[in-house]
mmCIF file of C-alpha atoms and ligand atoms in Angstrom:
data_model
loop_
_atom_site.group_PDB
_atom_site.id
_atom_site.type_symbol
_atom_site.label_atom_id
_atom_site.label_comp_id
_atom_site.label_asym_id
_atom_site.label_seq_id
_atom_site.Cartn_x
_atom_site.Cartn_y
_atom_site.Cartn_z
ATOM 1 C CA MET A 1 -10.763 21.144 7.189
ATOM 2 C CA HIS A 2 -8.995 18.234 5.587
ATOM 3 C CA LYS A 3 -7.191 19.887 2.641
ATOM 4 C CA VAL A 4 -6.975 16.365 0.378
ATOM 5 C CA ALA A 5 -4.820 16.380 -2.912
ATOM 6 C CA VAL A 6 -5.776 13.751 -5.239
ATOM 7 C CA ILE A 7 -3.563 13.025 -8.256
ATOM 8 C CA PRO A 8 -5.671 9.944 -10.463
ATOM 9 C CA GLY A 9 -2.735 9.066 -12.251
ATOM 10 C CA ASP A 10 -3.143 6.678 -15.230
ATOM 11 C CA GLY A 11 -5.214 4.042 -16.706
ATOM 12 C CA ILE A 12 -7.510 2.907 -14.426
ATOM 13 C CA GLY A 13 -6.446 4.965 -12.013
ATOM 14 C CA THR A 14 -8.326 8.137 -12.894
ATOM 15 C CA GLU A 15 -11.744 5.945 -12.406
ATOM 16 C CA VAL A 16 -11.613 4.445 -9.038
ATOM 17 C CA THR A 17 -10.097 7.844 -7.627
ATOM 18 C CA ALA A 18 -13.081 9.266 -9.421
ATOM 19 C CA GLU A 19 -15.407 6.854 -6.926
ATOM 20 C CA ALA A 20 -13.328 7.283 -3.993
ATOM 21 C CA VAL A 21 -13.488 11.081 -4.211
ATOM 22 C CA LYS A 22 -17.159 10.580 -4.517
ATOM 23 C CA VAL A 23 -17.305 8.383 -1.266
ATOM 24 C CA LEU A 24 -15.243 10.941 0.411
ATOM 25 C CA GLU A 25 -17.636 13.481 -0.502
ATOM 26 C CA ALA A 26 -20.724 11.100 0.700
ATOM 27 C CA VAL A 27 -19.291 10.440 4.011
ATOM 28 C CA ALA A 28 -17.618 13.670 4.711
ATOM 29 C CA GLN A 29 -22.021 14.629 4.792
ATOM 30 C CA LYS A 30 -22.434 12.101 7.328
ATOM 31 C CA SER A 31 -19.790 12.169 9.681
ATOM 32 C CA SER A 32 -19.987 15.897 9.554
ATOM 33 C CA PHE A 33 -16.363 17.554 8.335
ATOM 34 C CA GLN A 34 -15.307 19.977 5.928
ATOM 35 C CA TYR A 35 -12.555 19.070 3.603
ATOM 36 C CA GLU A 36 -10.850 20.202 0.572
ATOM 37 C CA THR A 37 -8.939 18.704 -2.825
ATOM 38 C CA ILE A 38 -6.827 20.167 -5.337
ATOM 39 C CA HIS A 39 -6.417 17.933 -7.748
ATOM 40 C CA TYR A 40 -3.159 17.585 -10.108
ATOM 41 C CA PRO A 41 -2.612 15.891 -13.627
ATOM 42 C CA PHE A 42 0.785 14.342 -12.860
ATOM 43 C CA GLY A 43 1.541 10.880 -15.227
ATOM 44 C CA SER A 44 1.788 9.589 -18.138
ATOM 45 C CA ASP A 45 -0.446 11.328 -20.517
ATOM 46 C CA HIS A 46 0.777 14.787 -18.940
ATOM 47 C CA TYR A 47 3.882 13.639 -18.962
ATOM 48 C CA LEU A 48 3.228 12.914 -22.886
ATOM 49 C CA GLU A 49 1.521 16.402 -23.373
ATOM 50 C CA THR A 50 3.651 18.643 -21.656
ATOM 51 C CA GLY A 51 7.212 16.722 -20.946
ATOM 52 C CA ILE A 52 7.003 17.256 -17.335
ATOM 53 C CA LEU A 53 6.937 14.189 -14.702
ATOM 54 C CA MET A 54 6.754 16.306 -11.000
ATOM 55 C CA PRO A 55 7.847 19.729 -11.169
ATOM 56 C CA ASP A 56 10.371 20.430 -7.499
ATOM 57 C CA ARG A 57 7.934 22.506 -6.403
ATOM 58 C CA ILE A 58 5.255 19.919 -5.962
ATOM 59 C CA TYR A 59 6.811 18.256 -2.894
ATOM 60 C CA SER A 60 6.752 21.677 -0.640
ATOM 61 C CA GLU A 61 3.378 22.309 -1.672
ATOM 62 C CA LEU A 62 1.939 18.572 -1.341
ATOM 63 C CA SER A 63 3.673 18.789 2.463
ATOM 64 C CA GLU A 64 1.176 21.924 3.260
ATOM 65 C CA VAL A 65 -2.081 19.627 2.239
ATOM 66 C CA ASP A 66 -3.088 16.708 5.420
ATOM 67 C CA ALA A 67 -2.577 14.263 3.092
ATOM 68 C CA VAL A 68 -2.706 12.813 -0.328
ATOM 69 C CA PHE A 69 -4.747 10.622 -2.184
ATOM 70 C CA LEU A 70 -3.184 8.611 -5.524
ATOM 71 C CA GLY A 71 -4.711 6.391 -8.266
ATOM 72 C CA ALA A 72 -2.053 4.345 -10.386
ATOM 73 C CA ILE A 73 1.003 5.438 -11.998
ATOM 74 C CA GLY A 74 2.356 3.422 -15.053
ATOM 75 C CA ASP A 75 1.624 3.397 -19.051
ATOM 76 C CA PRO A 76 2.959 1.310 -21.963
ATOM 77 C CA ARG A 77 3.934 4.443 -23.967
ATOM 78 C CA VAL A 78 6.245 5.517 -21.853
ATOM 79 C CA GLU A 79 9.719 4.118 -20.946
ATOM 80 C CA THR A 80 9.073 1.036 -17.873
ATOM 81 C CA GLY A 81 9.554 2.576 -15.017
ATOM 82 C CA LEU A 82 10.135 6.079 -15.953
ATOM 83 C CA VAL A 83 6.816 7.924 -14.447
ATOM 84 C CA GLU A 84 6.522 5.287 -11.518
ATOM 85 C CA ARG A 85 9.474 6.475 -10.425
ATOM 86 C CA ALA A 86 9.068 9.854 -10.751
ATOM 87 C CA VAL A 87 5.152 10.139 -9.108
ATOM 88 C CA VAL A 88 4.997 7.508 -6.829
ATOM 89 C CA GLY A 89 8.679 6.884 -6.224
ATOM 90 C CA GLY A 90 9.477 10.686 -5.729
ATOM 91 C CA ILE A 91 6.565 11.271 -3.241
ATOM 92 C CA ARG A 92 7.617 8.182 -1.464
ATOM 93 C CA PHE A 93 11.347 9.300 -1.213
ATOM 94 C CA ASP A 94 11.244 12.907 -1.302
ATOM 95 C CA MET A 95 8.567 13.099 1.255
ATOM 96 C CA ASP A 96 10.188 10.817 3.228
ATOM 97 C CA LEU A 97 7.199 8.373 3.247
ATOM 98 C CA TYR A 98 9.256 5.483 5.151
ATOM 99 C CA ILE A 99 6.327 3.452 6.120
ATOM 100 C CA ASN A 100 4.275 1.232 3.599
ATOM 101 C CA LEU A 101 1.670 -0.630 5.736
ATOM 102 C CA ARG A 102 -0.539 -2.694 4.159
ATOM 103 C CA PRO A 103 -3.801 -4.420 5.743
ATOM 104 C CA ILE A 104 -4.225 -7.850 4.477
ATOM 105 C CA THR A 105 -7.644 -8.396 5.608
ATOM 106 C CA LEU A 106 -10.233 -10.374 4.199
ATOM 107 C CA PHE A 107 -14.570 -9.582 4.699
ATOM 108 C CA ALA A 108 -16.082 -12.497 3.887
ATOM 109 C CA GLU A 109 -14.760 -16.444 3.169
ATOM 110 C CA HIS A 110 -16.513 -16.389 0.314
ATOM 111 C CA LEU A 111 -13.617 -14.058 -1.563
ATOM 112 C CA CYS A 112 -11.032 -16.672 -0.385
ATOM 113 C CA PRO A 113 -9.110 -18.625 -2.984
ATOM 114 C CA LEU A 114 -8.185 -21.093 -0.117
ATOM 115 C CA LYS A 115 -10.068 -23.964 1.659
ATOM 116 C CA GLU A 116 -11.664 -23.196 4.523
ATOM 117 C CA LYS A 117 -9.809 -20.180 5.607
ATOM 118 C CA GLY A 118 -11.753 -17.562 6.330
ATOM 119 C CA PRO A 119 -12.207 -14.108 8.232
ATOM 120 C CA GLU A 120 -10.408 -14.947 11.884
ATOM 121 C CA ASP A 121 -7.802 -16.405 9.655
ATOM 122 C CA ILE A 122 -6.214 -13.733 7.275
ATOM 123 C CA ASP A 123 -6.070 -10.300 9.295
ATOM 124 C CA PHE A 124 -2.566 -9.549 9.567
ATOM 125 C CA ILE A 125 -1.024 -6.193 7.835
ATOM 126 C CA VAL A 126 2.691 -5.852 6.524
ATOM 127 C CA VAL A 127 4.803 -2.994 7.652
ATOM 128 C CA ARG A 128 6.987 -2.539 3.821
ATOM 129 C CA GLU A 129 10.092 -0.329 4.645
ATOM 130 C CA ASN A 130 9.258 2.234 2.047
ATOM 131 C CA THR A 131 12.644 4.539 0.793
ATOM 132 C CA GLU A 132 15.428 2.362 0.833
ATOM 133 C CA ASP A 133 16.477 -1.223 -1.017
ATOM 134 C CA ALA A 134 16.836 -1.746 -4.601
ATOM 135 C CA SER A 135 14.018 0.952 -4.983
ATOM 136 C CA VAL A 136 16.495 3.806 -4.119
ATOM 137 C CA GLY A 137 17.588 3.897 -7.960
ATOM 138 C CA SER A 138 21.467 2.943 -7.287
ATOM 139 C CA TYR A 139 22.482 0.679 -10.697
ATOM 140 C CA GLY A 140 24.408 0.551 -13.786
ATOM 141 C CA PHE A 141 25.043 -1.083 -17.380
ATOM 142 C CA PHE A 142 29.176 -1.790 -18.449
ATOM 143 C CA LYS A 143 28.839 -2.713 -21.992
ATOM 144 C CA LYS A 144 24.981 -2.724 -22.777
ATOM 145 C CA GLY A 145 23.667 -4.531 -24.695
ATOM 146 C CA THR A 146 26.907 -6.248 -26.264
ATOM 147 C CA VAL A 147 27.376 -10.202 -24.940
ATOM 148 C CA ASP A 148 29.935 -8.763 -22.406
ATOM 149 C CA GLU A 149 27.148 -7.240 -20.794
ATOM 150 C CA VAL A 150 27.102 -6.104 -16.891
ATOM 151 C CA ALA A 151 24.176 -5.378 -15.070
ATOM 152 C CA THR A 152 24.591 -4.306 -11.597
ATOM 153 C CA GLN A 153 21.510 -3.096 -8.406
ATOM 154 C CA GLN A 154 22.660 -2.085 -5.211
ATOM 155 C CA MET A 155 20.471 -3.272 -2.602
ATOM 156 C CA ILE A 156 20.884 -0.199 -0.022
ATOM 157 C CA TYR A 157 19.823 -0.299 3.978
ATOM 158 C CA THR A 158 20.898 2.142 6.633
ATOM 159 C CA ARG A 159 20.237 1.712 10.391
ATOM 160 C CA LYS A 160 17.959 4.374 10.181
ATOM 161 C CA GLY A 161 16.101 3.673 7.325
ATOM 162 C CA VAL A 162 16.126 -0.030 9.139
ATOM 163 C CA GLU A 163 15.119 0.470 13.006
ATOM 164 C CA ARG A 164 12.439 2.951 12.067
ATOM 165 C CA ALA A 165 10.662 0.498 9.809
ATOM 166 C CA VAL A 166 11.164 -2.435 12.781
ATOM 167 C CA ARG A 167 10.406 0.025 15.912
ATOM 168 C CA TYR A 168 6.735 1.042 13.977
ATOM 169 C CA ALA A 169 6.301 -2.580 13.321
ATOM 170 C CA PHE A 170 6.728 -3.185 17.190
ATOM 171 C CA GLU A 171 4.254 -0.104 17.879
ATOM 172 C CA LEU A 172 1.477 -1.428 15.484
ATOM 173 C CA ALA A 173 1.681 -5.330 16.975
ATOM 174 C CA ARG A 174 0.760 -3.685 20.750
ATOM 175 C CA THR A 175 -2.133 -1.496 19.124
ATOM 176 C CA ARG A 176 -3.557 -4.607 17.497
ATOM 177 C CA ASP A 177 -5.522 -7.043 19.341
ATOM 178 C CA ARG A 178 -4.548 -10.130 17.848
ATOM 179 C CA LYS A 179 -1.584 -12.498 18.806
ATOM 180 C CA LYS A 180 1.182 -9.205 19.886
ATOM 181 C CA ARG A 181 3.611 -10.924 16.931
ATOM 182 C CA VAL A 182 5.694 -9.565 14.664
ATOM 183 C CA THR A 183 7.482 -11.584 12.318
ATOM 184 C CA LEU A 184 10.511 -10.040 10.187
ATOM 185 C CA VAL A 185 10.257 -11.074 6.241
ATOM 186 C CA ASP A 186 13.938 -11.537 4.893
ATOM 187 C CA LYS A 187 16.644 -13.438 2.899
ATOM 188 C CA ALA A 188 19.808 -13.176 4.975
ATOM 189 C CA ASN A 189 20.832 -16.420 4.208
ATOM 190 C CA ALA A 190 21.303 -15.852 0.864
ATOM 191 C CA VAL A 191 21.342 -11.756 1.138
ATOM 192 C CA ARG A 192 24.017 -11.510 3.484
ATOM 193 C CA GLY A 193 23.923 -7.445 3.958
ATOM 194 C CA GLN A 194 20.110 -8.390 4.950
ATOM 195 C CA ASP A 195 21.920 -9.008 8.751
ATOM 196 C CA ILE A 196 21.580 -5.610 9.339
ATOM 197 C CA TRP A 197 17.763 -6.383 9.345
ATOM 198 C CA THR A 198 18.287 -9.704 11.500
ATOM 199 C CA ARG A 199 20.655 -7.577 14.047
ATOM 200 C CA THR A 200 18.519 -4.356 14.182
ATOM 201 C CA PHE A 201 15.440 -7.049 14.725
ATOM 202 C CA ALA A 202 16.819 -8.744 17.803
ATOM 203 C CA GLU A 203 18.600 -4.794 19.442
ATOM 204 C CA VAL A 204 14.766 -3.232 18.818
ATOM 205 C CA GLY A 205 13.128 -6.405 19.876
ATOM 206 C CA VAL A 206 14.406 -6.125 23.529
ATOM 207 C CA GLU A 207 12.616 -3.138 23.895
ATOM 208 C CA TYR A 208 9.156 -5.173 23.077
ATOM 209 C CA PRO A 209 9.246 -7.791 25.972
ATOM 210 C CA ASP A 210 5.440 -8.190 25.061
ATOM 211 C CA ILE A 211 5.556 -9.081 21.953
ATOM 212 C CA GLU A 212 7.148 -12.178 19.958
ATOM 213 C CA LYS A 213 9.718 -12.042 18.005
ATOM 214 C CA ASP A 214 9.375 -14.317 15.179
ATOM 215 C CA HIS A 215 11.137 -15.290 11.513
ATOM 216 C CA ALA A 216 11.355 -16.206 8.255
ATOM 217 C CA TYR A 217 13.351 -15.863 4.971
ATOM 218 C CA VAL A 218 10.863 -15.309 2.362
ATOM 219 C CA ASP A 219 10.026 -18.084 0.413
ATOM 220 C CA ALA A 220 8.946 -19.603 3.543
ATOM 221 C CA ALA A 221 6.761 -16.584 4.219
ATOM 222 C CA CYS A 222 5.123 -16.839 0.941
ATOM 223 C CA MET A 223 4.252 -20.225 1.751
ATOM 224 C CA TRP A 224 3.088 -19.837 4.906
ATOM 225 C CA MET A 225 0.645 -17.150 3.690
ATOM 226 C CA ILE A 226 -0.939 -20.320 1.359
ATOM 227 C CA LYS A 227 -0.390 -22.697 4.519
ATOM 228 C CA ASN A 228 -1.123 -20.700 8.071
ATOM 229 C CA PRO A 229 -2.111 -17.005 6.953
ATOM 230 C CA GLU A 230 -3.558 -17.553 10.630
ATOM 231 C CA HIS A 231 0.301 -17.365 12.338
ATOM 232 C CA PHE A 232 0.312 -13.694 11.182
ATOM 233 C CA ASP A 233 -0.259 -10.587 12.672
ATOM 234 C CA VAL A 234 2.345 -8.164 12.283
ATOM 235 C CA ILE A 235 4.732 -8.778 9.185
ATOM 236 C CA VAL A 236 8.335 -6.325 9.032
ATOM 237 C CA THR A 237 10.328 -6.553 5.715
ATOM 238 C CA THR A 238 12.275 -4.686 3.279
ATOM 239 C CA ASN A 239 10.879 -2.475 0.355
ATOM 240 C CA ILE A 240 10.753 -5.140 -2.474
ATOM 241 C CA PHE A 241 9.703 -8.032 -0.383
ATOM 242 C CA GLY A 242 7.462 -6.123 1.205
ATOM 243 C CA ASP A 243 6.150 -5.190 -2.785
ATOM 244 C CA ILE A 244 6.105 -8.497 -3.986
ATOM 245 C CA VAL A 245 3.851 -10.980 -0.584
ATOM 246 C CA THR A 246 1.783 -8.431 -0.626
ATOM 247 C CA ASP A 247 0.320 -8.869 -4.573
ATOM 248 C CA LEU A 248 -0.131 -12.296 -3.177
ATOM 249 C CA GLY A 249 -1.894 -10.841 0.226
ATOM 250 C CA ALA A 250 -3.814 -9.177 -1.662
ATOM 251 C CA MET A 251 -5.466 -12.580 -2.939
ATOM 252 C CA LEU A 252 -5.414 -13.782 -0.157
ATOM 253 C CA GLN A 253 -8.525 -11.062 0.871
ATOM 254 C CA GLY A 254 -9.705 -11.628 -2.595
ATOM 255 C CA GLY A 255 -7.955 -9.796 -4.954
ATOM 256 C CA MET A 256 -6.327 -6.405 -6.524
ATOM 257 C CA GLY A 257 -10.018 -5.415 -6.120
ATOM 258 C CA ILE A 258 -9.972 -4.684 -2.472
ATOM 259 C CA ALA A 259 -5.766 -4.120 -1.327
ATOM 260 C CA ALA A 260 -4.952 -0.612 -0.107
ATOM 261 C CA CYS A 261 -2.074 1.282 1.264
ATOM 262 C CA GLY A 262 -0.460 4.187 3.392
ATOM 263 C CA ASN A 263 2.788 5.200 2.561
ATOM 264 C CA ILE A 264 3.323 6.610 5.822
ATOM 265 C CA HIS A 265 5.869 9.816 7.725
ATOM 266 C CA PRO A 266 4.546 9.608 11.313
ATOM 267 C CA GLY A 267 2.797 12.920 12.152
ATOM 268 C CA LYS A 268 3.677 13.993 8.796
ATOM 269 C CA THR A 269 1.649 14.241 5.516
ATOM 270 C CA SER A 270 1.514 10.834 4.016
ATOM 271 C CA MET A 271 -0.234 9.212 0.768
ATOM 272 C CA PHE A 272 -2.622 6.603 -0.006
ATOM 273 C CA GLU A 273 -3.596 4.961 -2.866
ATOM 274 C CA PRO A 274 -4.494 0.976 -4.026
ATOM 275 C CA ILE A 275 -1.689 -1.484 -4.268
ATOM 276 C CA HIS A 276 -3.063 -2.176 -7.705
ATOM 277 C CA GLY A 277 -1.537 -0.927 -10.941
ATOM 278 C CA SER A 278 -2.833 0.850 -13.815
ATOM 279 C CA ALA A 279 -3.882 -2.052 -15.560
ATOM 280 C CA PRO A 280 -3.843 -0.130 -19.353
ATOM 281 C CA LYS A 281 -6.290 -3.246 -20.680
ATOM 282 C CA TYR A 282 -9.058 -2.126 -18.571
ATOM 283 C CA ARG A 283 -8.673 1.737 -18.961
ATOM 284 C CA GLY A 284 -11.742 3.696 -20.089
ATOM 285 C CA GLN A 285 -13.997 0.469 -19.742
ATOM 286 C CA ASN A 286 -15.911 1.549 -16.502
ATOM 287 C CA VAL A 287 -14.781 -1.862 -15.194
ATOM 288 C CA ALA A 288 -12.355 -1.966 -12.630
ATOM 289 C CA ASN A 289 -13.103 -1.928 -9.139
ATOM 290 C CA PRO A 290 -13.151 0.663 -7.111
ATOM 291 C CA VAL A 291 -13.264 -1.021 -3.990
ATOM 292 C CA ALA A 292 -9.249 -0.842 -3.321
ATOM 293 C CA ALA A 293 -8.967 2.926 -3.833
ATOM 294 C CA ILE A 294 -11.996 3.579 -2.183
ATOM 295 C CA MET A 295 -10.526 1.527 0.675
ATOM 296 C CA ALA A 296 -7.582 3.327 0.538
ATOM 297 C CA MET A 297 -9.577 6.737 0.907
ATOM 298 C CA GLN A 298 -10.673 4.860 4.338
ATOM 299 C CA MET A 299 -6.863 4.798 5.543
ATOM 300 C CA LEU A 300 -6.411 8.633 4.401
ATOM 301 C CA LEU A 301 -9.467 9.300 6.412
ATOM 302 C CA ASP A 302 -8.991 7.006 9.862
ATOM 303 C CA TYR A 303 -5.113 8.879 9.441
ATOM 304 C CA VAL A 304 -6.216 12.292 8.901
ATOM 305 C CA GLY A 305 -8.057 11.585 12.123
ATOM 306 C CA GLU A 306 -11.725 10.902 11.146
ATOM 307 C CA ALA A 307 -11.655 7.297 12.939
ATOM 308 C CA ASP A 308 -15.973 7.768 12.906
ATOM 309 C CA ALA A 309 -16.109 7.978 8.662
ATOM 310 C CA ALA A 310 -12.864 5.495 8.142
ATOM 311 C CA ALA A 311 -14.958 2.960 10.446
ATOM 312 C CA ARG A 312 -18.471 4.139 7.914
ATOM 313 C CA ILE A 313 -16.700 3.132 4.972
ATOM 314 C CA GLU A 314 -15.360 0.034 6.159
ATOM 315 C CA ALA A 315 -19.033 -1.510 7.456
ATOM 316 C CA ALA A 316 -20.486 -0.075 3.650
ATOM 317 C CA VAL A 317 -18.181 -1.858 1.964
ATOM 318 C CA ARG A 318 -17.512 -5.207 4.664
ATOM 319 C CA ASP A 319 -21.494 -5.390 3.968
ATOM 320 C CA LEU A 320 -21.718 -5.100 0.409
ATOM 321 C CA LEU A 321 -19.547 -7.707 0.349
ATOM 322 C CA THR A 322 -20.595 -10.343 2.638
ATOM 323 C CA SER A 323 -23.873 -9.661 1.522
ATOM 324 C CA ARG A 324 -22.849 -10.118 -2.681
ATOM 325 C CA ARG A 325 -23.949 -7.483 -3.654
ATOM 326 C CA ILE A 326 -20.397 -6.960 -4.511
ATOM 327 C CA PRO A 327 -20.073 -10.224 -5.601
ATOM 328 C CA SER A 328 -16.264 -10.146 -6.221
ATOM 329 C CA LEU A 329 -13.457 -8.181 -6.607
ATOM 330 C CA GLY A 330 -12.592 -8.720 -10.408
ATOM 331 C CA ALA A 331 -12.895 -6.443 -13.709
ATOM 332 C CA ASP A 332 -15.404 -9.566 -14.342
ATOM 333 C CA SER A 333 -17.455 -8.876 -11.468
ATOM 334 C CA GLY A 334 -20.460 -8.274 -13.697
ATOM 335 C CA LEU A 335 -20.956 -3.931 -12.194
ATOM 336 C CA SER A 336 -19.310 -0.832 -13.281
ATOM 337 C CA THR A 337 -16.947 0.790 -11.481
ATOM 338 C CA THR A 338 -19.209 3.732 -11.633
ATOM 339 C CA GLN A 339 -21.982 1.364 -10.492
ATOM 340 C CA ILE A 340 -19.741 0.053 -7.335
ATOM 341 C CA GLY A 341 -19.143 3.182 -6.433
ATOM 342 C CA GLN A 342 -22.578 4.089 -5.929
ATOM 343 C CA LEU A 343 -23.367 0.760 -4.131
ATOM 344 C CA VAL A 344 -20.607 2.320 -1.925
ATOM 345 C CA ILE A 345 -22.513 5.841 -1.078
ATOM 346 C CA ASP A 346 -25.949 4.792 -1.296
ATOM 347 C CA ALA A 347 -24.383 2.002 2.249
ATOM 348 C CA ILE A 348 -22.879 4.938 3.266
ATOM 349 C CA ALA A 349 -26.469 7.211 3.279
ATOM 350 C CA ALA A 350 -27.870 4.150 4.626
ATOM 351 C CA GLY A 351 -25.618 3.561 7.578
HETATM 352 C C1 IPM B 1 3.404 -0.689 -5.241
HETATM 353 C C2 IPM B 1 3.848 -0.461 -7.186
HETATM 354 C C3 IPM B 1 4.841 0.415 -6.928
HETATM 355 C C4 IPM B 1 6.619 -0.409 -6.471
HETATM 356 C C5 IPM B 1 5.700 0.576 -8.280
HETATM 357 C C6 IPM B 1 4.315 1.045 -9.100
HETATM 358 C C7 IPM B 1 7.012 1.425 -8.573
HETATM 359 O O1 IPM B 1 4.204 -2.177 -7.324
HETATM 360 O O2 IPM B 1 3.400 0.372 -4.904
HETATM 361 O O3 IPM B 1 3.427 -2.296 -5.114
HETATM 362 O O4 IPM B 1 7.007 -1.146 -6.267
HETATM 363 O O5 IPM B 1 6.744 -0.138 -5.292
HETATM 364 MN MN1 MN B 2 3.259 -3.278 -6.281
#
């Protein structure tokens, strides 16, 4: 019996989560496993109604379940970043989910905006460090609102945090049937504190003689992702750079409508979500593409040991995209959120 905590969150998060949960139900029948979902209301509506962001007791409750599914967080009615930091950041930091694993896989050539690049060219994975960097929230203002204002934000890296991300990336490269290459993406030529990444990567890399060590500055990495995406196998990078390059990566896969991630602490309760945001302009319109949320559920199931169920979801999505029954991954696919969810459920049932 798998216990899954579900936090639909804000905006389109609630709509895409509903479809992902329906897919969970369909695949549980097909792969014969038992599960239970526990829904939590956290997000901006809940905050506006109750003044509660994330109650402290929640983290001990969440660490009791097998996995957490999150829709999306963000609402223009609330102060920028407040609910994101509490819910998304809260879960990542308090549960020490130190890896943000973001696969960049192209299922069908016509979905890729690059000329002459196909599924064999775009198949890499980004290991985004998930608990450090500018995201720790160490910032401040001096003389705020005056012409003399000073603003600071610290990028914090610890040896422990860097090493566990780097090590995870090397281990991952070993399991992948690709180029056996890990590319460190940083900006250590300008951000000298990132020298800790350079040194840690070199030191840990000695333990992985079978894996090629590669490096790209983040600006060049963006260029290579467009010019030669086939170069990449595993990328390991900082929290902020990983956030940025994976939106670029999402477009290589066909759009934000497919990109999913796992916030992982190996061996512990982890959290899975689409990488897209709450898209307030599409809220309540039943137009958001739920494939990214469905792929997040796929990653969740793989993580909790339901490899058969995960494979069924992936096969269904791949087939619907290659056959163009789901013609695109944007909100303009001509299909509604619920129609796409139903297509995936039907494909799983038929598979
Ligand atoms: C993401 C998001 C978050 C992040 C926001 C919502 C805080 O952009 O998961 O990619 O910056 O990590
Ligand atoms: Mn992001």
